[in-house]
Amino acid sequence: MKKPHSISSSGFTLLEIIIVLLISTILAAMMLPYFGRNLHQSSAPIFDLQKSLSIVRVMENITADYKASNRSGAALTALKNKIDNGIFTTNPPFTTTTSWVDLDTGNANDPVTLRVTVKNTTNGEQLLALFTVH
């Protein structure tokens, strides 16, 4: 005896597919403003980090130049002249300032200290270093 041919009920109906697409579209429309704003602003920390690395790179160049010298008082004066002439900050957003610091400890042999500040003029970030000769 043969069984009658039955219709299988596997798969989705057209109505079910349309309902799922409609719900998906509504959810996507609700989430788009939230995710769009966050995705757009997610690059801001990366740009801030790049700016910070640039200011650190300028200070590393100054430090490397000082370490390559004999670290005497004359080397500090030469370093101050290089910094004041803008040798290390060729990029416009950075400015450097130098000043002599008097560390009055009461000793006759007080160390000579040069204060160097590198500043990013776009975001106000500053990096300070002290260079000393004994």
XYZ file of N, CA and C in Angstrom:
402
model
N 0.805 -1.151 0.000
C 0.000 0.000 0.000
C 0.875 1.251 0.000
N 0.470 2.162 -0.778
C 1.203 3.418 -0.861
C 0.605 4.423 0.096
N 1.545 5.202 0.676
C 1.093 6.297 1.547
C 0.743 7.488 0.684
N -0.260 8.239 1.064
C -0.561 9.432 0.294
C 0.571 10.457 0.452
N 0.839 11.171 -0.615
C 1.915 12.162 -0.633
C 1.512 13.342 0.248
N 2.304 13.565 1.319
C 1.960 14.654 2.241
C 2.890 15.850 1.997
N 2.387 16.987 2.304
C 3.149 18.225 2.145
C 3.970 18.417 3.421
N 5.295 18.585 3.259
C 6.142 18.778 4.445
C 6.043 20.240 4.890
N 6.200 20.448 6.162
C 6.060 21.807 6.695
C 7.418 22.360 7.150
N 8.468 22.059 6.429
C 9.772 22.604 6.797
C 9.953 23.963 6.125
N 10.750 24.874 6.794
C 10.965 26.200 6.237
C 10.047 27.225 6.868
N 10.228 28.492 6.448
C 9.439 29.591 6.982
C 8.445 30.068 5.934
N 7.353 30.582 6.412
C 6.370 31.148 5.497
C 6.778 32.571 5.151
N 6.224 33.094 4.117
C 6.524 34.446 3.687
C 6.149 35.458 4.767
N 5.073 35.238 5.446
C 4.634 36.133 6.513
C 5.657 36.181 7.652
N 6.209 35.032 8.037
C 7.217 34.993 9.104
C 8.486 35.752 8.695
N 8.902 35.617 7.468
C 10.099 36.306 6.987
C 9.883 37.817 6.979
N 8.714 38.262 6.545
C 8.410 39.696 6.514
C 8.385 40.265 7.936
N 7.822 39.550 8.882
C 7.760 40.022 10.267
C 9.172 40.143 10.859
N 10.030 39.155 10.610
C 11.404 39.201 11.115
C 12.159 40.379 10.497
N 12.005 40.607 9.207
C 12.661 41.741 8.556
C 12.153 43.068 9.106
N 10.884 43.171 9.367
C 10.304 44.382 9.915
C 10.841 44.666 11.321
N 10.890 43.669 12.165
C 11.420 43.842 13.528
C 12.906 44.200 13.473
N 13.653 43.550 12.604
C 15.091 43.842 12.460
C 15.311 45.279 12.010
N 14.503 45.752 11.100
C 14.619 47.123 10.609
C 14.310 48.135 11.711
N 13.295 47.867 12.497
C 12.934 48.774 13.601
C 14.057 48.812 14.639
N 14.604 47.664 15.009
C 15.712 47.626 15.972
C 16.944 48.341 15.430
N 17.250 48.140 14.162
C 18.416 48.806 13.561
C 18.223 50.319 13.548
N 17.006 50.774 13.264
C 16.728 52.218 13.242
C 16.855 52.820 14.641
N 16.511 52.062 15.670
C 16.631 52.560 17.041
C 18.089 52.587 17.500
N 18.900 51.656 17.066
C 20.281 51.541 17.521
C 21.264 52.361 16.691
N 20.895 52.750 15.505
C 21.808 53.472 14.616
C 22.317 54.784 15.214
N 21.480 55.635 15.800
C 22.021 56.880 16.378
C 23.034 56.615 17.499
N 22.774 55.620 18.313
C 23.684 55.304 19.416
C 25.020 54.790 18.887
N 24.989 53.787 18.035
C 26.227 53.208 17.527
C 26.941 54.148 16.564
N 26.206 54.914 15.807
C 26.832 55.845 14.876
C 27.656 56.891 15.590
N 27.126 57.457 16.655
C 27.844 58.467 17.433
C 29.058 57.851 18.110
N 28.917 56.676 18.687
C 30.026 56.032 19.376
C 31.112 55.592 18.414
N 30.741 55.132 17.251
C 31.754 54.739 16.282
C 32.511 55.953 15.774
N 31.812 57.058 15.618
C 32.459 58.284 15.157
C 33.426 58.817 16.214
N 33.048 58.757 17.481
C 33.877 59.278 18.560
C 34.922 58.287 19.042
N 34.893 57.069 18.563
C 35.845 56.066 19.040
C 37.260 56.346 18.576
N 37.438 57.159 17.565
C 38.786 57.465 17.088
C 39.441 58.591 17.877
N 38.704 59.311 18.673
C 39.258 60.443 19.436
C 40.376 60.008 20.388
N 40.236 58.919 21.154
C 41.345 58.522 22.021
C 42.608 58.151 21.245
N 42.454 57.629 20.055
C 43.619 57.269 19.250
C 44.359 58.527 18.812
N 43.626 59.550 18.397
C 44.267 60.803 18.005
C 44.947 61.473 19.199
N 44.321 61.408 20.377
C 44.947 61.970 21.576
C 46.229 61.227 21.927
N 46.211 59.926 21.760
C 47.411 59.132 22.023
C 48.524 59.470 21.041
N 48.187 59.678 19.785
C 49.197 60.053 18.798
C 49.814 61.416 19.139
N 48.993 62.354 19.595
C 49.519 63.666 19.990
C 50.441 63.521 21.199
N 50.050 62.662 22.151
C 50.886 62.444 23.326
C 52.211 61.795 22.944
N 52.160 60.866 22.032
C 53.398 60.223 21.591
C 54.304 61.212 20.883
N 53.739 62.147 20.177
C 54.550 63.151 19.495
C 55.279 64.040 20.490
N 54.603 64.441 21.541
C 55.244 65.295 22.535
C 56.325 64.515 23.283
N 56.091 63.243 23.524
C 57.101 62.397 24.170
C 58.301 62.231 23.247
N 58.055 62.093 21.965
C 59.149 61.941 20.992
C 60.048 63.181 20.977
N 59.451 64.362 21.067
C 60.245 65.594 21.117
C 61.132 65.589 22.365
N 60.552 65.226 23.514
C 61.334 65.213 24.749
C 62.405 64.122 24.699
N 62.120 62.990 24.070
C 63.130 61.937 23.939
C 64.302 62.403 23.082
N 64.024 63.176 22.046
C 65.113 63.714 21.214
C 65.993 64.663 22.014
N 65.379 65.485 22.851
C 66.150 66.406 23.693
C 66.989 65.619 24.691
N 66.390 64.612 25.316
C 67.102 63.796 26.297
C 68.248 63.022 25.644
N 68.006 62.467 24.463
C 69.059 61.728 23.766
C 70.223 62.640 23.402
N 69.933 63.874 23.006
C 70.996 64.812 22.681
C 71.818 65.146 23.923
N 71.143 65.299 25.049
C 71.860 65.594 26.289
C 72.700 64.398 26.739
N 72.146 63.194 26.627
C 72.898 61.998 27.030
C 74.110 61.766 26.133
N 74.051 62.198 24.892
C 75.182 62.031 23.979
C 76.298 63.026 24.286
N 75.990 64.079 25.036
C 77.013 65.074 25.385
C 77.789 64.585 26.611
N 78.732 65.391 27.039
C 79.530 65.018 28.208
C 78.860 65.398 29.528
N 77.646 65.914 29.450
C 76.826 66.259 30.623
C 77.508 67.256 31.549
N 78.129 68.234 30.979
C 78.766 69.290 31.771
C 77.890 70.533 31.740
N 78.339 71.563 32.452
C 77.611 72.827 32.436
C 77.580 73.428 31.046
N 78.697 73.269 30.307
C 78.729 73.781 28.936
C 77.760 73.015 28.051
N 77.614 71.716 28.304
C 76.670 70.905 27.526
C 75.233 71.344 27.799
N 74.960 71.722 29.042
C 73.619 72.223 29.369
C 73.348 73.545 28.666
N 74.346 74.415 28.634
C 74.184 75.701 27.948
C 73.968 75.481 26.454
N 74.720 74.542 25.865
C 74.557 74.229 24.441
C 73.169 73.637 24.180
N 72.713 72.777 25.092
C 71.375 72.195 24.947
C 70.315 73.288 25.029
N 70.478 74.210 25.951
C 69.520 75.318 26.084
C 69.484 76.154 24.804
N 70.649 76.417 24.228
C 70.695 77.195 22.985
C 70.015 76.452 21.838
N 70.229 75.139 21.753
C 69.575 74.346 20.697
C 68.053 74.393 20.854
N 67.609 74.240 22.090
C 66.154 74.238 22.340
C 65.571 75.616 22.034
N 66.244 76.666 22.485
C 65.743 78.028 22.252
C 65.737 78.390 20.773
N 66.628 77.786 19.988
C 66.657 78.044 18.545
C 65.685 77.165 17.764
N 64.939 76.323 18.465
C 63.894 75.527 17.822
C 64.379 74.328 17.039
N 65.526 73.795 17.386
C 66.055 72.645 16.647
C 65.198 71.395 16.862
N 64.671 71.228 18.056
C 63.925 70.002 18.374
C 62.445 70.092 18.036
N 61.905 71.274 17.936
C 60.465 71.424 17.683
C 60.254 72.063 16.321
N 60.425 71.271 15.292
C 60.169 71.765 13.943
C 58.688 71.679 13.606
N 57.936 70.901 14.377
C 56.496 70.775 14.143
C 55.779 71.966 14.778
N 54.861 72.607 14.072
C 54.197 73.806 14.582
C 53.411 73.641 15.881
N 52.767 72.493 16.172
C 51.947 72.522 17.383
C 52.749 72.503 18.684
N 54.079 72.375 18.601
C 54.871 72.272 19.822
C 55.687 73.535 20.064
N 55.736 73.936 21.326
C 56.617 75.012 21.736
C 57.455 74.493 22.893
N 58.674 74.990 22.987
C 59.538 74.601 24.098
C 59.985 75.853 24.829
N 60.070 75.734 26.131
C 60.602 76.816 26.950
C 61.680 76.241 27.854
N 62.685 77.028 28.110
C 63.763 76.604 28.989
C 63.980 77.678 30.037
N 64.433 77.243 31.193
C 64.799 78.187 32.245
C 65.783 77.500 33.184
N 66.625 78.318 33.775
C 67.561 77.793 34.768
C 66.852 77.736 36.110
N 67.072 76.652 36.843
C 66.443 76.466 38.144
C 67.539 76.501 39.204
N 67.328 77.293 40.230
C 68.292 77.384 41.322
C 67.832 76.469 42.446
N 68.540 75.380 42.625
C 68.235 74.458 43.715
C 69.150 74.809 44.888
N 68.741 75.781 45.646
C 69.576 76.269 46.737
C 69.484 75.303 47.909
N 70.484 74.455 48.022
C 70.503 73.474 49.108
C 71.427 73.901 50.235
N 72.067 75.055 50.084
C 72.980 75.512 51.111
C 74.411 75.066 50.853
N 74.620 74.235 49.868
C 75.954 73.781 49.486
C 76.589 74.792 48.554
N 77.887 74.849 48.596
C 78.593 75.703 47.645
C 78.588 75.066 46.256
N 78.432 73.756 46.204
C 78.449 73.020 44.925
C 77.039 72.641 44.499
N 76.121 73.582 44.540
C 74.751 73.301 44.091
C 74.767 72.904 42.624
N 73.967 71.910 42.271
C 73.942 71.496 40.864
C 73.283 72.547 39.976
N 73.760 72.606 38.750
C 73.151 73.471 37.748
C 72.006 72.670 37.121
N 70.819 73.257 37.056
C 69.652 72.530 36.566
C 68.954 73.341 35.490
N 68.647 72.662 34.393
C 67.912 73.267 33.283
C 66.512 72.654 33.253
N 65.519 73.520 33.282
C 64.120 73.078 33.207
C 63.661 73.239 31.766
N 63.163 72.135 31.178
C 62.685 72.149 29.791
C 61.216 71.745 29.798
N 60.394 72.572 29.180
C 58.973 72.275 29.051
C 58.616 72.228 27.570
N 58.013 71.117 27.163
C 57.501 70.979 25.798
C 55.990 71.039 25.907
N 55.375 71.928 25.122
C 53.925 72.127 25.206
C 53.295 71.942 23.836
N 52.204 71.210 23.812
C 51.392 71.073 22.609
C 50.383 72.212 22.629
N 50.484 73.114 21.666
C 49.627 74.295 21.681
C 48.187 74.005 21.274
N 47.940 72.856 20.660
C 46.570 72.563 20.237
C 45.707 72.054 21.381
N 46.281 71.239 22.285
C 45.455 70.706 23.368
C 45.965 71.090 24.759
N 47.051 71.873 24.833
C 47.548 72.346 26.115
C 48.354 71.337 26.905
N 48.603 70.173 26.361
C 49.369 69.137 27.043
C 50.819 69.585 27.213
N 51.403 69.318 28.389
C 52.768 69.728 28.664
C 53.577 68.556 29.186
N 54.869 68.604 28.898
C 55.799 67.611 29.414
C 57.009 68.375 29.946
N 57.427 68.074 31.157
C 58.499 68.809 31.821
C 59.641 67.847 32.137
N 60.867 68.323 31.948
C 62.050 67.533 32.322
C 63.089 68.454 32.935
N 63.843 67.903 33.884
C 64.932 68.630 34.513
C 66.245 67.952 34.126
N 67.195 68.736 33.664
C 68.522 68.232 33.294
C 69.510 68.852 34.274
N 70.316 68.005 34.925
C 71.185 68.458 35.993
C 72.619 68.036 35.750
N 73.536 68.892 36.191
C 74.968 68.599 36.171
C 75.468 68.758 37.598
N 76.247 67.813 38.045
C 76.818 67.909 39.402
C 78.248 68.368 39.316
